[in-house]
Coordinates of C-alpha atoms (C1' of nucleotides) in Angstrom, one line a residue:
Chain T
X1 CA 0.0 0.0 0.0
X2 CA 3.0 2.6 0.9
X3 CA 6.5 1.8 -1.1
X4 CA 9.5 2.9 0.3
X5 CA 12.7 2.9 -1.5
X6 CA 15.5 3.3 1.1
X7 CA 18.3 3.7 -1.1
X8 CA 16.3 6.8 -2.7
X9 CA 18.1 10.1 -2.7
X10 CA 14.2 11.3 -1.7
X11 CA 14.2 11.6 2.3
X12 CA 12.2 8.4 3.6
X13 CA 10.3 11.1 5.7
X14 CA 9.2 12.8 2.5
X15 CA 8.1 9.5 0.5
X16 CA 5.6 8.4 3.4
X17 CA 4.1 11.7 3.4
X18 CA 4.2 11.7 -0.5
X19 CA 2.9 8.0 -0.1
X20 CA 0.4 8.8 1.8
X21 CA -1.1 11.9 0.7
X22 CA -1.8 9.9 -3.0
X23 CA -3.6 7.5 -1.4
X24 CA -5.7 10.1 0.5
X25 CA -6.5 11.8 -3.3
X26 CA -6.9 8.1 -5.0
X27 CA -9.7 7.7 -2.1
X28 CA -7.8 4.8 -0.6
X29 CA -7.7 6.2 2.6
X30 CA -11.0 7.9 2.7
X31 CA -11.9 11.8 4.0
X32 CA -12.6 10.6 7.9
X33 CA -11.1 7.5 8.4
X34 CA -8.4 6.3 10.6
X35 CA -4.9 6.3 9.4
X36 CA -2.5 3.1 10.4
X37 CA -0.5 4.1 13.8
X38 CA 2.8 5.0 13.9
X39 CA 4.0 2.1 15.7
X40 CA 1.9 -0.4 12.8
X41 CA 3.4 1.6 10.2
X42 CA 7.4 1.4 11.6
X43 CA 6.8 -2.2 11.7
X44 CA 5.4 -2.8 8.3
X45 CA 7.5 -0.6 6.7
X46 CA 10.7 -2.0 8.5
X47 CA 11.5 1.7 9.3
X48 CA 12.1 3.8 12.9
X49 CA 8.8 5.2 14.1
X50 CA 11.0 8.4 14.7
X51 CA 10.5 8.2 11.1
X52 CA 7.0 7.7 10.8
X53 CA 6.7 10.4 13.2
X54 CA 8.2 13.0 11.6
X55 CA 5.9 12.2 9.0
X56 CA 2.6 11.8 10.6
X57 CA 3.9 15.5 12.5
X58 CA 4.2 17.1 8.7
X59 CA 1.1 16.4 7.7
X60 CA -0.5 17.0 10.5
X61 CA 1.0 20.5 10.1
X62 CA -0.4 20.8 6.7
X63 CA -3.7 20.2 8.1
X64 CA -4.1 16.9 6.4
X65 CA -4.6 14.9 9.5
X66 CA -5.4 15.6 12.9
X67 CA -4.0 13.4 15.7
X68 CA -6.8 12.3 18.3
X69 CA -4.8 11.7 20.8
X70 CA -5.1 8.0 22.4
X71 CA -7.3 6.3 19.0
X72 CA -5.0 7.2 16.3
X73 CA -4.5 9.7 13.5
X74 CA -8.1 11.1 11.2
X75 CA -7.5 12.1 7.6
X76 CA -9.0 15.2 7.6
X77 CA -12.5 16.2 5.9
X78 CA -10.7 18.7 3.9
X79 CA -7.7 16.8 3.2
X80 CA -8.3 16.8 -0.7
X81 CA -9.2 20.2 -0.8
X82 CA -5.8 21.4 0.6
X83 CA -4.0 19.0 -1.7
X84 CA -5.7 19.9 -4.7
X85 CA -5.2 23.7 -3.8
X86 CA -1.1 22.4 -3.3
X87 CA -0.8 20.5 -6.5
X88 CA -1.9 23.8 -8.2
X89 CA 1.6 25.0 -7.2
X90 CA 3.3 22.8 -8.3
X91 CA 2.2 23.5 -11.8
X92 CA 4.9 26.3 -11.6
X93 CA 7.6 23.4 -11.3
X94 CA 6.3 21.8 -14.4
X95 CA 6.5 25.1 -16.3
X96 CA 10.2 25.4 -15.5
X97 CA 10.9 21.8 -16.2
X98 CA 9.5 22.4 -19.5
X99 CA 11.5 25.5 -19.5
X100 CA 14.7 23.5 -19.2
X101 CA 13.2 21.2 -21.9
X102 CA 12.6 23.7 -24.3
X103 CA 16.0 25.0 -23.9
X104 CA 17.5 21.8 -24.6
X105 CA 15.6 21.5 -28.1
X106 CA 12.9 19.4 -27.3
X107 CA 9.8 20.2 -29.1
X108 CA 6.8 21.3 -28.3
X109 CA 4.8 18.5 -29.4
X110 CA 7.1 15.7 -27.8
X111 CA 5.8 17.4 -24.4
X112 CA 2.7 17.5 -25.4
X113 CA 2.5 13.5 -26.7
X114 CA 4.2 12.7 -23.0
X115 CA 1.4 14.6 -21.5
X116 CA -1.6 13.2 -23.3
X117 CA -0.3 9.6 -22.7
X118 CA 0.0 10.1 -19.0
X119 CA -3.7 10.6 -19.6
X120 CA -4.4 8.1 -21.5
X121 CA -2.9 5.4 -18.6
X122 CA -5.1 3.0 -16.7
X123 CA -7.9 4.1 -14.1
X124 CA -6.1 3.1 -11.2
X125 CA -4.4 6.1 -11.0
X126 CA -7.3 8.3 -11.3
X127 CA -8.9 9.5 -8.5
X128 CA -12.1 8.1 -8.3
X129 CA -15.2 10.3 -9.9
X130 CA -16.7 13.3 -7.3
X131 CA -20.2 11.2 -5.9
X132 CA -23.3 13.6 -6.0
X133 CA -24.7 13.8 -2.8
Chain Z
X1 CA 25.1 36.2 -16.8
X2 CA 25.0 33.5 -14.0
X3 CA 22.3 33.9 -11.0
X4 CA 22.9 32.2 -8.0
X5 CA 20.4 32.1 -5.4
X6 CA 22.5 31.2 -2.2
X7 CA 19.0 30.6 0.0
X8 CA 17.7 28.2 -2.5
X9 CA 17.5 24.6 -0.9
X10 CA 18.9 23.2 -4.1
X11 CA 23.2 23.3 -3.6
X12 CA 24.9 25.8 -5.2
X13 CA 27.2 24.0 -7.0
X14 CA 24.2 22.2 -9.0
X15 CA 22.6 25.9 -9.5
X16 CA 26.2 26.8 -11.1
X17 CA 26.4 23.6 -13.4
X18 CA 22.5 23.9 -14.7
X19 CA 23.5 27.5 -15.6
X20 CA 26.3 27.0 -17.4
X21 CA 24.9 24.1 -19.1
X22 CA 22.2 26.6 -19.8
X23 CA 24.2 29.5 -21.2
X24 CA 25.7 26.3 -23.2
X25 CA 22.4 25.3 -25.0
X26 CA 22.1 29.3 -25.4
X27 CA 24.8 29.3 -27.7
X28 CA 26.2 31.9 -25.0
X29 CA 28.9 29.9 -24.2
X30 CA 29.7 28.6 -27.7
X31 CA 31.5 25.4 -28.4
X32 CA 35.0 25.3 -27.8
X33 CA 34.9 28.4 -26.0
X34 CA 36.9 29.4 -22.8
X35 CA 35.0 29.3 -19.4
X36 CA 35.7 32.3 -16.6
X37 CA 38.2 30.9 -14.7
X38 CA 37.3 29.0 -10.8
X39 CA 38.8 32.0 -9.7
X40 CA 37.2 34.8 -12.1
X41 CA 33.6 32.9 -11.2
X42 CA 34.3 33.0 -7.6
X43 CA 34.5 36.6 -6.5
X44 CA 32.4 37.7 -9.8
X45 CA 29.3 35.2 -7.8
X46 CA 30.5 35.7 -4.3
X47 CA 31.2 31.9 -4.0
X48 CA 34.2 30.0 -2.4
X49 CA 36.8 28.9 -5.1
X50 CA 35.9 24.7 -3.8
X51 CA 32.1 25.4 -4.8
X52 CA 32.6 26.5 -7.7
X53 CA 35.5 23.8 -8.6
X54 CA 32.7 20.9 -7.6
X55 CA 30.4 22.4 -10.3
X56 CA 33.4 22.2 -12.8
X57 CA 34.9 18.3 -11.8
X58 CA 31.4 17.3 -12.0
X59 CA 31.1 19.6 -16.1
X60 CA 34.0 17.9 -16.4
X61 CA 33.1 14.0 -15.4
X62 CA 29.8 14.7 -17.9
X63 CA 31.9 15.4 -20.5
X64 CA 30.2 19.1 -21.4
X65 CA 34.0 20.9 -20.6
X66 CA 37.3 19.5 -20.6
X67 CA 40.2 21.5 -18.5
X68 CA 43.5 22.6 -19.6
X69 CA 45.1 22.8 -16.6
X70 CA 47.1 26.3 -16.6
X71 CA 45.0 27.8 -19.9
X72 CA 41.1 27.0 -18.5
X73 CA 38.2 25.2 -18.9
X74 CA 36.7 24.9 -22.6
X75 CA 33.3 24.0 -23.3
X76 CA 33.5 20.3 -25.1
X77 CA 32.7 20.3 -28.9
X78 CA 30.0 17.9 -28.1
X79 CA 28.6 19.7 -25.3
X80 CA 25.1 20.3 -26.9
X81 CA 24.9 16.8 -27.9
X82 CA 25.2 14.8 -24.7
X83 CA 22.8 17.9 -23.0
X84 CA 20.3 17.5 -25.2
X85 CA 20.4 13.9 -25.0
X86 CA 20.3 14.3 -21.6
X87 CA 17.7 16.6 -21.9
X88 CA 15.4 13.5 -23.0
X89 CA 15.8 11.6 -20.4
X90 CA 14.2 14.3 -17.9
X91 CA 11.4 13.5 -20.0
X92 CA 10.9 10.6 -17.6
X93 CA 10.3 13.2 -14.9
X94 CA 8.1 15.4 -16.6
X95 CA 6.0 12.6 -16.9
X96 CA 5.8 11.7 -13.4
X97 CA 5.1 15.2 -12.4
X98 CA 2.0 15.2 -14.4
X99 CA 1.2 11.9 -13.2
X100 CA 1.5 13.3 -9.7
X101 CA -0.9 16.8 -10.9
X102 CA -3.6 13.7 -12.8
X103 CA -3.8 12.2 -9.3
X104 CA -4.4 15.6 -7.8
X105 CA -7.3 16.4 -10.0
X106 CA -5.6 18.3 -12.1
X107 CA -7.2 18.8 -15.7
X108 CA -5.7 17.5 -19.1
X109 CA -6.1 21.3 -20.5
X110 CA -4.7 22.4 -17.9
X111 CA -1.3 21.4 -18.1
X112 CA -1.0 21.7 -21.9
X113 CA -2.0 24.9 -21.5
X114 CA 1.2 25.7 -19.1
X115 CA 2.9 24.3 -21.7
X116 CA 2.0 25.6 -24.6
X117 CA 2.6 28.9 -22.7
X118 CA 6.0 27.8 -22.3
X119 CA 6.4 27.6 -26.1
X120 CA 4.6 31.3 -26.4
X121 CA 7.7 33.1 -24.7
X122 CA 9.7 35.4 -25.8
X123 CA 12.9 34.2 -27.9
X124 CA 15.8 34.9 -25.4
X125 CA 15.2 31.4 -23.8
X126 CA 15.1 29.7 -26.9
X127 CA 18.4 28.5 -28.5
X128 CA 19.1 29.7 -31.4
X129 CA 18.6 28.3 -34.9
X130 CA 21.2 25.5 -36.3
X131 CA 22.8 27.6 -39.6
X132 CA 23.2 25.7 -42.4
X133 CA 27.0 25.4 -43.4
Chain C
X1 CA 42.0 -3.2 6.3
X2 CA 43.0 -0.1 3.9
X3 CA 46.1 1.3 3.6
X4 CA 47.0 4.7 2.2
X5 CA 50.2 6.5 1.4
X6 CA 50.2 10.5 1.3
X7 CA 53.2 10.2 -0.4
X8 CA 51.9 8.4 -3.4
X9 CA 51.4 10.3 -6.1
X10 CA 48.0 9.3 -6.8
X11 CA 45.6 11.5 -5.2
X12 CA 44.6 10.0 -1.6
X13 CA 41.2 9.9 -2.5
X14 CA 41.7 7.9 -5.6
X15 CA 43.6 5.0 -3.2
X16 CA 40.6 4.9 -1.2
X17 CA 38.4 4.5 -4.3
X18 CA 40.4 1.8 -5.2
X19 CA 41.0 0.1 -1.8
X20 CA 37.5 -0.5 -1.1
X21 CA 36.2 -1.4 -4.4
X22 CA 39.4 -3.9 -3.8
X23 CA 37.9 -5.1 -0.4
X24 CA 34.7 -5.6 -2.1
X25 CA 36.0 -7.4 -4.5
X26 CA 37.7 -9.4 -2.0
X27 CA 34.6 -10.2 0.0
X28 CA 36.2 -8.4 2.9
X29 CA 33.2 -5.8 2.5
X30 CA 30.8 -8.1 1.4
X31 CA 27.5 -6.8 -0.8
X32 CA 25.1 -5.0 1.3
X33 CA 27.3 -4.4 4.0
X34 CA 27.5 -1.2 5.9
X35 CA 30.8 0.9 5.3
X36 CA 33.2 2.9 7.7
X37 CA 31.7 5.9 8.0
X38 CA 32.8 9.3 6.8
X39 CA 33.9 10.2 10.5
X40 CA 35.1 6.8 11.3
X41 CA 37.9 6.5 8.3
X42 CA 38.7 9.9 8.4
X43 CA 40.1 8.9 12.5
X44 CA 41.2 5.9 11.8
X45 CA 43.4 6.7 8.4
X46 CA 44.2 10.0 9.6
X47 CA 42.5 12.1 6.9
X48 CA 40.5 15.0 6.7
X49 CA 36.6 14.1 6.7
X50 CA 35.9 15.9 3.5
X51 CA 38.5 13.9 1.8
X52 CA 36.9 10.8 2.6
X53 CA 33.4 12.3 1.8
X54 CA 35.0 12.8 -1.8
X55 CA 35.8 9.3 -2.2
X56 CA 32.4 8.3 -0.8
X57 CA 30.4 10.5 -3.2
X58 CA 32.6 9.1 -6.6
X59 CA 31.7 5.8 -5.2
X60 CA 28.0 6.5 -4.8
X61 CA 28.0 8.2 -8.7
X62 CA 29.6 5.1 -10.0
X63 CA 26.8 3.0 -8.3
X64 CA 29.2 1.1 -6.1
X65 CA 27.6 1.9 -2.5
X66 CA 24.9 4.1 -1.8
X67 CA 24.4 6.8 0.8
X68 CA 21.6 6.3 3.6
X69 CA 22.1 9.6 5.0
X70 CA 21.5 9.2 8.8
X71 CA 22.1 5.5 8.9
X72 CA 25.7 5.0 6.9
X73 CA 26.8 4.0 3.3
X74 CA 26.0 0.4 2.4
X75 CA 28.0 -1.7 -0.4
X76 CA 25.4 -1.7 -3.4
X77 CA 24.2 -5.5 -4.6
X78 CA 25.2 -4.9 -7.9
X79 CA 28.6 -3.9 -6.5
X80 CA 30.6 -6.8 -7.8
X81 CA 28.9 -6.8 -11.2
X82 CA 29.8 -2.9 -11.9
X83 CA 33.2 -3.2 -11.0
X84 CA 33.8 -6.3 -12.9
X85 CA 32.5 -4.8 -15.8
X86 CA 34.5 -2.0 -15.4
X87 CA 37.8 -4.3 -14.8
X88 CA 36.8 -5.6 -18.4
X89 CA 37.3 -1.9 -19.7
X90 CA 40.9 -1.8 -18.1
X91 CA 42.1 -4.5 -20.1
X92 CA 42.7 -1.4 -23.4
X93 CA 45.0 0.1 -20.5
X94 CA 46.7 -3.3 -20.5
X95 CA 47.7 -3.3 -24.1
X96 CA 48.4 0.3 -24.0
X97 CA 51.4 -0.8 -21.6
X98 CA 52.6 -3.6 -23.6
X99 CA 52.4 -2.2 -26.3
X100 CA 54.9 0.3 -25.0
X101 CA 57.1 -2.4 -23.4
X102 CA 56.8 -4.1 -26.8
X103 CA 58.7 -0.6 -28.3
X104 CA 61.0 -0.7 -25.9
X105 CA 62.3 -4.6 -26.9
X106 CA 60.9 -6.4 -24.4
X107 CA 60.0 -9.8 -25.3
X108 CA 57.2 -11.5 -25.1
X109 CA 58.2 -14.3 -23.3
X110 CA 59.4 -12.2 -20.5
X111 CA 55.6 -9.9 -20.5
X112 CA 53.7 -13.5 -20.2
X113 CA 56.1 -15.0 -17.3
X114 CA 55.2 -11.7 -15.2
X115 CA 51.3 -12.7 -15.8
X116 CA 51.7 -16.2 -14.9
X117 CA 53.8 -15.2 -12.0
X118 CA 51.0 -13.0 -10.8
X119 CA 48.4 -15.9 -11.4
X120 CA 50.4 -18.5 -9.4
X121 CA 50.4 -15.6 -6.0
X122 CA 48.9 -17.0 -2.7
X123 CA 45.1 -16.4 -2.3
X124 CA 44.8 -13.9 0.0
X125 CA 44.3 -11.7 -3.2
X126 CA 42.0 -13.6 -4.9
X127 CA 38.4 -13.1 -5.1
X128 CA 36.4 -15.8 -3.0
X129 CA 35.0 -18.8 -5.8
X130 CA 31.4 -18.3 -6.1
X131 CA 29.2 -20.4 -3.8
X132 CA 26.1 -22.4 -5.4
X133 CA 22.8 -21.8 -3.8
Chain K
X1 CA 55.2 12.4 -36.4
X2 CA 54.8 14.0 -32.8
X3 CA 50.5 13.7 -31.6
X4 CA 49.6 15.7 -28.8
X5 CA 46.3 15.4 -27.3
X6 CA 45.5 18.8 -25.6
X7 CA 42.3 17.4 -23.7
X8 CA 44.5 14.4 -22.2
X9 CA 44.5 14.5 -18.3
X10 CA 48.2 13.5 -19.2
X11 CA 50.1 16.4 -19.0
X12 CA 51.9 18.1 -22.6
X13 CA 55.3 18.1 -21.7
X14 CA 54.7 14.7 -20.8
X15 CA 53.3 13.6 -23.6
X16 CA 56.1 14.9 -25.8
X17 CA 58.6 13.3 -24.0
X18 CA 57.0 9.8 -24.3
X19 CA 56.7 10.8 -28.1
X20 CA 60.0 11.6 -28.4
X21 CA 61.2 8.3 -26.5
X22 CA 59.3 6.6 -28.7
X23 CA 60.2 8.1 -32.0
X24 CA 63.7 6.9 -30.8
X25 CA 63.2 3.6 -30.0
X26 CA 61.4 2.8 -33.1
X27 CA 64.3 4.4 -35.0
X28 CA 62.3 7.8 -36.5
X29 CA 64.6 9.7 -34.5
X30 CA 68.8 8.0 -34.9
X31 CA 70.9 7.7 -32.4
X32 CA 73.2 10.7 -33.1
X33 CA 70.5 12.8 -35.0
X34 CA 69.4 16.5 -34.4
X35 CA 66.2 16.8 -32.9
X36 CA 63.8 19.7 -34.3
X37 CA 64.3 22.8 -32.1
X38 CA 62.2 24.1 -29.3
X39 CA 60.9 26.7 -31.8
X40 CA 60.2 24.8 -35.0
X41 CA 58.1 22.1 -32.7
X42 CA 56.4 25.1 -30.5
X43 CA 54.5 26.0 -33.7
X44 CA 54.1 22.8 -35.8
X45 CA 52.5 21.7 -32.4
X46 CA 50.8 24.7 -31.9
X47 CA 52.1 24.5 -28.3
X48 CA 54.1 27.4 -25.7
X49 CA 57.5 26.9 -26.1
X50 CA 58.3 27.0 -22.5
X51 CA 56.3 23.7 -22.5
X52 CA 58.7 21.8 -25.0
X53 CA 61.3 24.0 -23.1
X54 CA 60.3 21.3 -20.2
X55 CA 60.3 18.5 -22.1
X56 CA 63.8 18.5 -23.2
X57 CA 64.7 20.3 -20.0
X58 CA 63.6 16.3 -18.5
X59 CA 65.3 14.5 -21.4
X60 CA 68.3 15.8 -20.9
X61 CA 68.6 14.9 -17.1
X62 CA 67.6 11.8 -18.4
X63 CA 70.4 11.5 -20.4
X64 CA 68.4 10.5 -23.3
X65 CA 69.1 13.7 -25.2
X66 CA 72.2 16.0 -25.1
X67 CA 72.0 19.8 -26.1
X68 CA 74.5 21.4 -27.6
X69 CA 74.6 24.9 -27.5
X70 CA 73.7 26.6 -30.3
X71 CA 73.2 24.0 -32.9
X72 CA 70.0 21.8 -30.8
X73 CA 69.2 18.6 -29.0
X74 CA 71.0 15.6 -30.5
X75 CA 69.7 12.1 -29.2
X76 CA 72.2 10.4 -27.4
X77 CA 74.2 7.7 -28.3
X78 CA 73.3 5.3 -25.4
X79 CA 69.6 6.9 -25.7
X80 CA 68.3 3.2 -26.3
X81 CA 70.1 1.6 -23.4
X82 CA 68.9 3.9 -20.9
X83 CA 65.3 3.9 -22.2
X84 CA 65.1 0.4 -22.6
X85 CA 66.6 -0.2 -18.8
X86 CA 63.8 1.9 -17.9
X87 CA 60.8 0.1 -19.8
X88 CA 62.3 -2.6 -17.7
X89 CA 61.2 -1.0 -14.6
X90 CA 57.4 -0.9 -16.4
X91 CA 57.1 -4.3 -15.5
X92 CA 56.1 -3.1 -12.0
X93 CA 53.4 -1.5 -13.6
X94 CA 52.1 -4.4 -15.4
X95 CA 52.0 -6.6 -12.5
X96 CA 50.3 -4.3 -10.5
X97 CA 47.7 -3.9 -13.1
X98 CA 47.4 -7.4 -13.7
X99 CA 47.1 -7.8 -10.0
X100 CA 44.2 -5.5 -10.0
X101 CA 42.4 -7.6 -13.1
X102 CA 43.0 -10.7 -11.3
X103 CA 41.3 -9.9 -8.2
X104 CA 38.3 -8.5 -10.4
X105 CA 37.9 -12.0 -11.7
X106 CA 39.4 -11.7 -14.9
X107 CA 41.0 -15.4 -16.3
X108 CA 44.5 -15.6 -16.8
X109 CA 43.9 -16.9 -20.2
X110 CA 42.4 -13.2 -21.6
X111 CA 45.2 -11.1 -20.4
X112 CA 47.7 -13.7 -22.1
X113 CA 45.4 -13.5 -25.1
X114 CA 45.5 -9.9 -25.1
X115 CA 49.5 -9.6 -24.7
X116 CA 49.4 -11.9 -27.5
X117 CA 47.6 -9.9 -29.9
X118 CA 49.9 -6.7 -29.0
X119 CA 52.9 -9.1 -30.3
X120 CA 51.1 -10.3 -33.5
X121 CA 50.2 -6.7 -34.5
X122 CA 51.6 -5.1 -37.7
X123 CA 55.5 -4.1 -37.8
X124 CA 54.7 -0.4 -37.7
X125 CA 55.3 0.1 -34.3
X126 CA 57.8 -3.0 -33.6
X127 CA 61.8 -1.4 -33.5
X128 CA 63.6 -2.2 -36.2
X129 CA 65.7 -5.0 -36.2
X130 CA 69.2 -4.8 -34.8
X131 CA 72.1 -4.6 -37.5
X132 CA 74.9 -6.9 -37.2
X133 CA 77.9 -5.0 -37.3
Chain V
dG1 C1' 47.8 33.1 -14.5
dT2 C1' 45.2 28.1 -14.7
dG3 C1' 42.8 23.7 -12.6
dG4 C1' 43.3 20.0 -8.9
dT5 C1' 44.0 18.3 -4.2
dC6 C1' 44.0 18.6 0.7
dT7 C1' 43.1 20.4 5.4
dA8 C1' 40.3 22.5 9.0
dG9 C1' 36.2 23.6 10.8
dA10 C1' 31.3 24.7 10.5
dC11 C1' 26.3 23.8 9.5
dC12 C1' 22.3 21.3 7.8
dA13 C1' 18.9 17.5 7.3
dC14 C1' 18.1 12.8 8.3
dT15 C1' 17.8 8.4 11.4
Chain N
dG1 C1' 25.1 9.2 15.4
dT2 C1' 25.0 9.6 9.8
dG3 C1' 26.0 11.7 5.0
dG4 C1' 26.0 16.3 2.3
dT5 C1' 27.2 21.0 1.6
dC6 C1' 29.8 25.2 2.2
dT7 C1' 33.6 28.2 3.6
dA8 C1' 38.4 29.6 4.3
dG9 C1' 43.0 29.1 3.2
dA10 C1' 46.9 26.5 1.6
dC11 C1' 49.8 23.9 -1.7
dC12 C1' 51.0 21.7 -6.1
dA13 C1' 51.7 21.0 -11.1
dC14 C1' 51.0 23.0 -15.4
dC15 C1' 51.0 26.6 -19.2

DNA sequence: GTGGTCTAGACCACT
DNA sequence: GTGGTCTAGACCACC
């Protein structure tokens, strides 16, 4: 459910949180419902729960979570709100990616055919379709 | 000619070598060109001598300049092939980056409309035109 | 387990290169073992940290070992397989030398006994035989 | 007859002396002969004169060369012996490399086949045969 | 003047 | 504790 490369130049803090904030947006973990425990997760993962905490801290920070203390950790009922609202952002980092592209002498259209087939992929990488209430 | 931002979180060193690898793909360092010296670079950015000598061993492992030690660094005559063909492996990343904005609910228009936007700018980030010989 | 001379003329972090991917050759470090750390070496050889650190980071761009900042540097798995590959690439440097000794009227007789003569050495230099599973 | 290779890590003056070593050994350059002057090499090599300076500066401790004011650099009469005494001392070398090969699993029978194929190569760079006298 | 190596000592993020 | 980065200042070989 959560892979962890530790030989990854990517902090192993930083891939749970990545790790688990995509699960939050593909509705595996649902808005509401109780997170695994720090202690469940160190030992699943085979990593410190210094580690996990660090992480569980982060996104509590983010307002992702929130902690209740003694039955666990929530996701938050406005987790995907705040994610979606972060990923906007990061559309600036794809603009200068492309940037760098474009300076190298890629064209246009070879960005644009790697775009359309990351669209094109399989469904279970889609987050799953808003339900009208 | 060479903007360093020393509170960035990415090293400085790598902020040297993407902007002279840059300035390479600009045709502002041409081919075969001499570099400014470690030293020249070093009070002209502000930067200890050893930073700025990383950003040149590792230029220099890549292939992009080869040293002449006592006479400088020159840009390789190949330089803007192996960057370019670099260049297409970061492709790879674009496409994760999308994949990461798809998960987040971000539209297909969307992001070939940053893009395409990319493509619109003005000509001084674009490299300029191969002449026929 | 590593010896170094600061006299030598090749650099000191070149013999460290060398003398670990030796010892992993050798089994002494075996595949997925954790290294000396930076701090560790740097005491025990008598070298400045940073030097070390040098040798560490060539080692971890050539794939040999890889970093798990916080926890140490481990030997990669693939260790043995790089550097045998790259051993292959030495043998040009080979005939590059006897081809020179060749110029200089050596016979041939005299270049083979010195290969045999290396062959026939005890075994604390040669790589452990391969154990089936 | 002389190649330099400006982008070698080995260093000019270096590299002229082993071509001059070995233009005497295979015979290009007599025993006895007038080597070209510092000059007439500094620009058919395109190089600083105070770099070929060097180089014979070296051969002449060496006692492979001998200058003689105001005519040049005539090669010595015992240039061979003392160049081939030294080749001798290559042999180090090759063990060590060989060593190295050995303990990265290489078979003993592909170095011998590569010093082999040195000794069957064309005559172009064999020395001439000795003359009875 | 040039690039390359080494030392010393500091700071940071990560486990 | 770990690896990674940066600074400061020195020395060397080379051109």
């Amino acid at each position: 459910m959560l892979l962890i490369d530790k030989l990854s130049q990517k902090p192993i803090y930083e891939q749970i949180i990545d790790g688990i904030e995509r699960n939050i947006l593909l509705g595996i973990y649902p808005l509401g419902s109780l997170l695994p425990s720090v202690r469940e997760l160190s030992v699943s993962l085979g990593i410190n729960p210094n580690t996990i905490q660090k992480s569980y801290a982060e996104l509590t920070r983010r307002g992702v979570i929130s902690p209740s203390p003694g039955s666990g950790c929530y996701v938050s009922y406005d987790a995907k709100a705040l994610l979606s609202a972060e990923a906007r952002k990061k559309l600036a980092r794809l603009s200068e990616l492309v940037s760098e592209l474009r300076i190298a002498g890629i064209e246009e259209n070879e960005i644009l055919g790697a775009v359309a087939s990351v669209y094109q992929k399989d469904e279970t990488s889609r987050p799953e379709k808003e339900v009208k209430k």
